[in-house]
mmCIF file of C-alpha atoms and ligand atoms in Angstrom:
data_model
loop_
_atom_site.group_PDB
_atom_site.id
_atom_site.type_symbol
_atom_site.label_atom_id
_atom_site.label_comp_id
_atom_site.label_asym_id
_atom_site.label_seq_id
_atom_site.Cartn_x
_atom_site.Cartn_y
_atom_site.Cartn_z
ATOM 1 C CA MET A 20 -20.028 4.007 -35.191
ATOM 2 C CA PRO A 21 -20.402 4.508 -31.332
ATOM 3 C CA ASN A 22 -19.694 1.748 -28.998
ATOM 4 C CA THR A 23 -22.912 0.704 -27.784
ATOM 5 C CA LYS A 24 -21.062 -2.755 -25.694
ATOM 6 C CA PRO A 25 -22.753 -2.855 -22.273
ATOM 7 C CA LEU A 26 -20.076 -1.577 -19.653
ATOM 8 C CA HIS A 27 -19.861 -4.754 -17.963
ATOM 9 C CA GLU A 28 -18.790 -6.614 -21.194
ATOM 10 C CA MET A 29 -16.142 -3.894 -21.742
ATOM 11 C CA PHE A 30 -14.937 -4.421 -18.120
ATOM 12 C CA GLU A 31 -14.976 -8.151 -18.981
ATOM 13 C CA LEU A 32 -12.977 -8.271 -22.241
ATOM 14 C CA ASN A 33 -10.336 -5.457 -20.452
ATOM 15 C CA GLU A 34 -10.226 -7.612 -17.380
ATOM 16 C CA GLU A 35 -8.601 -10.373 -19.706
ATOM 17 C CA LEU A 36 -5.771 -8.443 -20.448
ATOM 18 C CA PRO A 37 -2.458 -8.151 -18.199
ATOM 19 C CA CYS A 38 -1.566 -5.349 -15.806
ATOM 20 C CA SER A 39 0.583 -2.877 -18.000
ATOM 21 C CA VAL A 40 3.053 -2.434 -15.263
ATOM 22 C CA GLU A 41 6.321 -4.474 -15.957
ATOM 23 C CA GLY A 42 6.728 -7.650 -14.351
ATOM 24 C CA CYS A 43 2.985 -7.670 -12.793
ATOM 25 C CA LYS A 44 1.133 -10.694 -13.344
ATOM 26 C CA ASN A 45 -2.598 -9.398 -12.265
ATOM 27 C CA LYS A 46 -5.140 -8.980 -14.938
ATOM 28 C CA ARG A 47 -6.651 -5.310 -15.574
ATOM 29 C CA TYR A 48 -9.082 -3.605 -13.112
ATOM 30 C CA LYS A 49 -12.351 -2.442 -15.166
ATOM 31 C CA LEU A 50 -11.244 -0.288 -17.966
ATOM 32 C CA TYR A 51 -7.820 0.899 -16.546
ATOM 33 C CA SER A 52 -4.551 -0.443 -18.008
ATOM 34 C CA THR A 53 -3.464 -1.473 -14.564
ATOM 35 C CA CYS A 54 -4.437 -3.900 -11.958
ATOM 36 C CA LEU A 55 -6.254 -2.920 -8.795
ATOM 37 C CA LYS A 56 -3.375 -2.903 -6.422
ATOM 38 C CA HIS A 57 -1.545 -0.741 -9.065
ATOM 39 C CA ARG A 58 -4.770 1.750 -9.928
ATOM 40 C CA GLN A 59 -4.506 2.427 -6.175
ATOM 41 C CA ARG A 60 -0.706 3.342 -6.083
ATOM 42 C CA VAL A 61 -1.526 5.874 -9.095
ATOM 43 C CA TYR A 62 -4.330 7.359 -6.885
ATOM 44 C CA LYS A 63 -2.462 7.107 -3.483
ATOM 45 C CA TYR A 64 0.878 8.282 -4.893
ATOM 46 C CA GLY A 65 0.565 9.610 -8.741
ATOM 47 C CA HIS A 66 2.294 6.567 -10.198
ATOM 48 C CA PRO A 67 1.936 2.896 -10.410
ATOM 49 C CA LYS A 68 5.126 2.103 -9.226
ATOM 50 C CA ALA A 69 5.524 4.840 -6.647
ATOM 51 C CA LEU A 70 5.950 4.142 -3.056
ATOM 52 C CA SER A 71 5.460 6.029 0.314
ATOM 53 C CA ILE A 72 8.517 7.982 1.358
ATOM 54 C CA SER A 73 9.171 8.484 5.247
ATOM 55 C CA ARG A 74 10.943 11.575 6.448
ATOM 56 C CA LYS A 75 13.150 9.378 7.880
ATOM 57 C CA ALA A 76 14.206 8.162 4.634
ATOM 58 C CA MET A 77 15.312 11.496 3.280
ATOM 59 C CA LYS A 78 17.269 12.473 6.537
ATOM 60 C CA ALA A 79 20.405 13.327 4.241
ATOM 61 C CA GLU A 80 18.403 15.610 1.650
ATOM 62 C CA LEU A 81 16.854 17.193 4.366
ATOM 63 C CA LYS A 82 20.323 18.205 5.982
ATOM 64 C CA GLN A 83 21.613 19.038 2.944
ATOM 65 C CA VAL A 84 18.815 21.287 1.780
ATOM 66 C CA ARG A 85 18.848 22.747 5.294
ATOM 67 C CA ASN A 86 22.742 23.648 4.846
ATOM 68 C CA ILE A 87 22.149 25.422 1.424
ATOM 69 C CA VAL A 88 19.448 27.433 2.778
ATOM 70 C CA LEU A 89 21.807 28.412 5.482
ATOM 71 C CA LYS A 90 24.504 29.362 3.454
ATOM 72 C CA ASN A 91 22.562 30.783 0.488
ATOM 73 C CA ARG A 92 19.268 32.335 1.904
ATOM 74 C CA ASP A 93 20.917 36.084 1.702
ATOM 75 C CA THR A 94 22.743 35.910 -1.431
ATOM 76 C CA HIS A 95 20.692 33.768 -4.164
ATOM 77 C CA PRO A 96 18.007 35.663 -5.547
ATOM 78 C CA GLY A 97 16.185 32.667 -6.563
ATOM 79 C CA LEU A 98 15.887 31.098 -3.404
ATOM 80 C CA ASN A 99 15.016 34.413 -1.643
ATOM 81 C CA LYS A 100 11.990 34.916 -4.315
ATOM 82 C CA ALA A 101 10.974 31.094 -3.483
ATOM 83 C CA ILE A 102 10.903 31.247 0.208
ATOM 84 C CA LYS A 103 8.791 34.561 -0.302
ATOM 85 C CA TRP A 104 6.332 33.026 -2.480
ATOM 86 C CA PHE A 105 5.775 29.983 -0.172
ATOM 87 C CA ASP A 106 5.017 32.431 2.386
ATOM 88 C CA LYS A 107 2.822 34.276 0.157
ATOM 89 C CA TRP A 108 0.892 31.341 -0.390
ATOM 90 C CA LEU A 109 0.248 30.561 3.351
ATOM 91 C CA LEU A 110 -0.606 34.319 4.053
ATOM 92 C CA ASP A 111 -3.154 33.947 1.232
ATOM 93 C CA ALA A 112 -4.535 30.966 2.100
ATOM 94 C CA SER A 113 -4.878 32.057 5.935
ATOM 95 C CA LEU A 114 -7.151 34.793 4.566
ATOM 96 C CA GLU A 115 -9.276 32.357 2.897
ATOM 97 C CA MET A 116 -8.587 33.980 -0.410
ATOM 98 C CA SER A 117 -10.030 32.273 -3.599
ATOM 99 C CA GLY A 118 -8.380 30.313 -6.052
ATOM 100 C CA VAL A 119 -5.531 29.816 -3.733
ATOM 101 C CA PRO A 120 -4.205 25.786 -4.523
ATOM 102 C CA GLY A 121 -4.776 23.752 -1.824
ATOM 103 C CA GLN A 122 -6.304 26.864 0.602
ATOM 104 C CA TYR A 123 -7.857 24.924 3.423
ATOM 105 C CA HIS A 124 -4.446 22.622 3.869
ATOM 106 C CA PHE A 125 -2.414 25.515 3.652
ATOM 107 C CA LYS A 126 -4.263 27.412 6.153
ATOM 108 C CA ARG A 127 -4.165 24.696 8.862
ATOM 109 C CA LEU A 128 -0.020 24.469 7.930
ATOM 110 C CA TYR A 129 0.074 28.698 8.477
ATOM 111 C CA ASP A 130 -2.309 28.192 12.116
ATOM 112 C CA HIS A 131 0.262 25.860 12.879
ATOM 113 C CA GLY A 132 3.300 28.154 12.426
ATOM 114 C CA ILE A 133 4.828 26.589 9.451
ATOM 115 C CA SER A 134 6.921 29.109 7.255
ATOM 116 C CA GLY A 135 7.634 29.288 3.966
ATOM 117 C CA GLU A 136 11.325 28.321 4.423
ATOM 118 C CA GLU A 137 10.169 24.873 6.159
ATOM 119 C CA LEU A 138 7.860 23.916 3.296
ATOM 120 C CA LEU A 139 10.708 24.651 0.736
ATOM 121 C CA VAL A 140 13.091 22.548 2.869
ATOM 122 C CA VAL A 141 10.754 19.508 3.153
ATOM 123 C CA THR A 142 9.567 20.106 -0.674
ATOM 124 C CA ALA A 143 13.091 20.543 -2.130
ATOM 125 C CA ALA A 144 14.131 17.531 -0.229
ATOM 126 C CA VAL A 145 11.531 14.933 -1.860
ATOM 127 C CA PHE A 146 12.781 16.711 -5.177
ATOM 128 C CA ILE A 147 16.508 15.711 -4.542
ATOM 129 C CA TYR A 148 15.425 12.216 -3.219
ATOM 130 C CA SER A 149 13.309 11.564 -6.384
ATOM 131 C CA TYR A 150 16.576 11.967 -8.400
ATOM 132 C CA ARG A 151 18.478 9.676 -6.143
ATOM 133 C CA ASN A 152 15.799 6.965 -5.776
ATOM 134 C CA PRO A 153 13.796 6.998 -9.650
ATOM 135 C CA SER A 154 12.666 3.276 -8.334
ATOM 136 C CA LYS A 155 10.466 4.791 -5.291
ATOM 137 C CA LEU A 156 9.629 8.078 -6.992
ATOM 138 C CA PRO A 157 9.503 7.367 -10.894
ATOM 139 C CA SER A 158 8.470 9.376 -13.597
ATOM 140 C CA ASP A 159 7.899 8.757 -17.118
ATOM 141 C CA SER A 160 5.955 10.013 -20.676
ATOM 142 C CA LYS A 161 2.549 8.774 -19.176
ATOM 143 C CA TYR A 162 2.290 9.681 -15.657
ATOM 144 C CA LYS A 163 5.032 12.620 -15.811
ATOM 145 C CA GLU A 164 6.555 13.940 -12.540
ATOM 146 C CA ALA A 165 2.966 13.141 -10.937
ATOM 147 C CA ALA A 166 4.826 10.638 -8.626
ATOM 148 C CA VAL A 167 7.604 13.490 -6.797
ATOM 149 C CA GLU A 168 4.295 16.138 -7.020
ATOM 150 C CA PHE A 169 2.328 13.889 -4.886
ATOM 151 C CA ALA A 170 5.035 13.366 -2.370
ATOM 152 C CA MET A 171 5.833 16.760 -2.171
ATOM 153 C CA ALA A 172 2.316 17.435 -1.393
ATOM 154 C CA HIS A 173 2.249 14.618 1.040
ATOM 155 C CA GLN A 174 5.239 15.422 3.065
ATOM 156 C CA THR A 175 4.054 19.147 3.697
ATOM 157 C CA THR A 176 1.189 17.342 5.714
ATOM 158 C CA LYS A 177 3.881 15.609 8.193
ATOM 159 C CA LEU A 178 4.848 19.118 9.369
ATOM 160 C CA ILE A 179 1.230 19.330 11.485
ATOM 161 C CA PRO A 180 -0.690 16.820 13.635
ATOM 162 C CA LEU A 181 -3.276 14.889 11.133
ATOM 163 C CA GLU A 182 -6.708 16.183 11.404
ATOM 164 C CA TYR A 183 -9.782 13.851 12.430
ATOM 165 C CA MET A 184 -13.400 13.624 11.497
ATOM 166 C CA THR A 185 -16.275 11.948 12.675
ATOM 167 C CA THR A 186 -17.682 9.206 10.152
ATOM 168 C CA ALA A 187 -21.677 8.922 9.955
ATOM 169 C CA SER A 188 -21.363 5.702 11.962
ATOM 170 C CA GLY A 189 -19.795 8.158 14.775
ATOM 171 C CA LYS A 190 -15.987 6.618 14.402
ATOM 172 C CA LYS A 191 -13.025 9.294 14.450
ATOM 173 C CA ARG A 192 -10.949 9.152 11.408
ATOM 174 C CA ALA A 193 -7.949 10.682 9.890
ATOM 175 C CA LYS A 194 -8.654 13.254 7.293
ATOM 176 C CA PHE A 195 -6.140 12.688 4.660
ATOM 177 C CA LEU A 196 -5.411 15.085 1.400
ATOM 178 C CA SER A 197 -7.704 14.162 -1.239
ATOM 179 C CA LYS A 198 -6.353 13.359 -4.609
ATOM 180 C CA LYS A 199 -7.312 16.296 -6.317
ATOM 181 C CA ASP A 200 -5.567 18.521 -3.349
ATOM 182 C CA ARG A 201 -2.276 16.394 -3.708
ATOM 183 C CA SER A 202 -2.200 16.774 -7.292
ATOM 184 C CA GLU A 203 -2.969 20.498 -7.212
ATOM 185 C CA ILE A 204 -0.576 21.565 -4.303
ATOM 186 C CA GLY A 205 2.625 19.183 -5.959
ATOM 187 C CA LYS A 206 2.166 20.449 -9.458
ATOM 188 C CA TYR A 207 2.346 24.199 -8.268
ATOM 189 C CA ILE A 208 5.246 23.273 -6.465
ATOM 190 C CA TYR A 209 6.991 21.600 -9.270
ATOM 191 C CA ASP A 210 5.827 24.105 -12.153
ATOM 192 C CA THR A 211 6.697 27.096 -9.425
ATOM 193 C CA VAL A 212 10.235 26.055 -8.347
ATOM 194 C CA GLY A 213 10.962 22.836 -9.743
ATOM 195 C CA LEU A 214 14.088 24.948 -11.811
ATOM 196 C CA LEU A 215 15.476 26.175 -8.441
ATOM 197 C CA TYR A 216 15.489 22.642 -7.147
ATOM 198 C CA LEU A 217 16.819 21.235 -10.075
ATOM 199 C CA LYS A 218 19.838 23.227 -9.489
ATOM 200 C CA MET A 219 20.285 22.013 -5.974
ATOM 201 C CA VAL A 220 20.355 18.762 -7.325
ATOM 202 C CA ARG A 221 23.201 19.496 -9.704
ATOM 203 C CA SER A 222 25.040 21.457 -7.056
ATOM 204 C CA LEU A 223 25.077 18.903 -4.819
ATOM 205 C CA ASP A 224 26.167 16.437 -7.729
ATOM 206 C CA ARG A 225 29.003 18.572 -8.776
ATOM 207 C CA LYS A 226 30.201 18.953 -4.719
ATOM 208 C CA ASN A 227 30.019 15.050 -4.935
ATOM 209 C CA ASP A 228 31.887 14.533 -8.241
ATOM 210 C CA GLU A 229 34.590 17.311 -6.808
ATOM 211 C CA GLN A 230 34.968 15.099 -3.775
ATOM 212 C CA GLN A 231 35.421 11.897 -5.745
ATOM 213 C CA THR A 232 38.171 13.261 -8.076
ATOM 214 C CA TRP A 233 39.750 14.698 -4.959
ATOM 215 C CA LYS A 234 40.075 11.100 -3.259
ATOM 216 C CA LYS A 235 40.967 9.669 -6.512
ATOM 217 C CA GLU A 236 43.858 11.972 -7.086
ATOM 218 C CA MET A 237 44.942 11.513 -3.524
ATOM 219 C CA GLN A 238 45.424 7.678 -4.228
ATOM 220 C CA MET A 239 47.124 7.502 -7.421
ATOM 221 C CA ASP A 240 50.469 5.809 -7.937
ATOM 222 C CA PHE A 241 53.388 7.483 -7.701
ATOM 223 C CA ASN A 242 56.350 7.102 -9.928
ATOM 224 C CA VAL A 243 59.089 5.706 -7.770
ATOM 225 C CA ALA A 244 61.439 4.331 -10.395
HETATM 226 ZN ZN1 ZN B 328 -0.733 -4.520 -11.488
#
């Protein structure tokens, strides 16, 4: 039987229920499974619990990726291809080719002289950061990897000056990437070079483990009997 309830009644029924985010005491918003605050986080950051990540917060990850690129650029075939892939994306966008994800934004990046390598460094840093800070960029079965995807797209906007638009009332307002752009750009990066970034996480973890083992071994007790 089709549901014939008026929409406002369905809203009211749903709005009686608690927000599905653990620990949140708010009621749901309209027909969403979360409250308005958490719904807005989904819209902006891809996940109800995701937060905005500053470039400063990823300082360590940026440094580590720059070092990986410097030492492997000429020898690692996957890294080499990934940088070229970003370069081609920028070039295709600059030529205004059809079907290029985030074409308008990537043309702006190209026009500001941003290279494929810079895009790789900043997006790989976000990826590694998400592994170390799952509470800030969570992933789960419902929202999947949207938080890290959105954050990767968002960080690319920080490489160039903000664009401004004039509103109907004549006010100047910053123009941000649309939800569609954030989702499309982020997903394209994740699906294409995610495996490479995961290998960076693993290599860094292994190096860290080796350093910890070394420290432990240097501090082991001697038999002095
Ligand atoms: Zn909530």
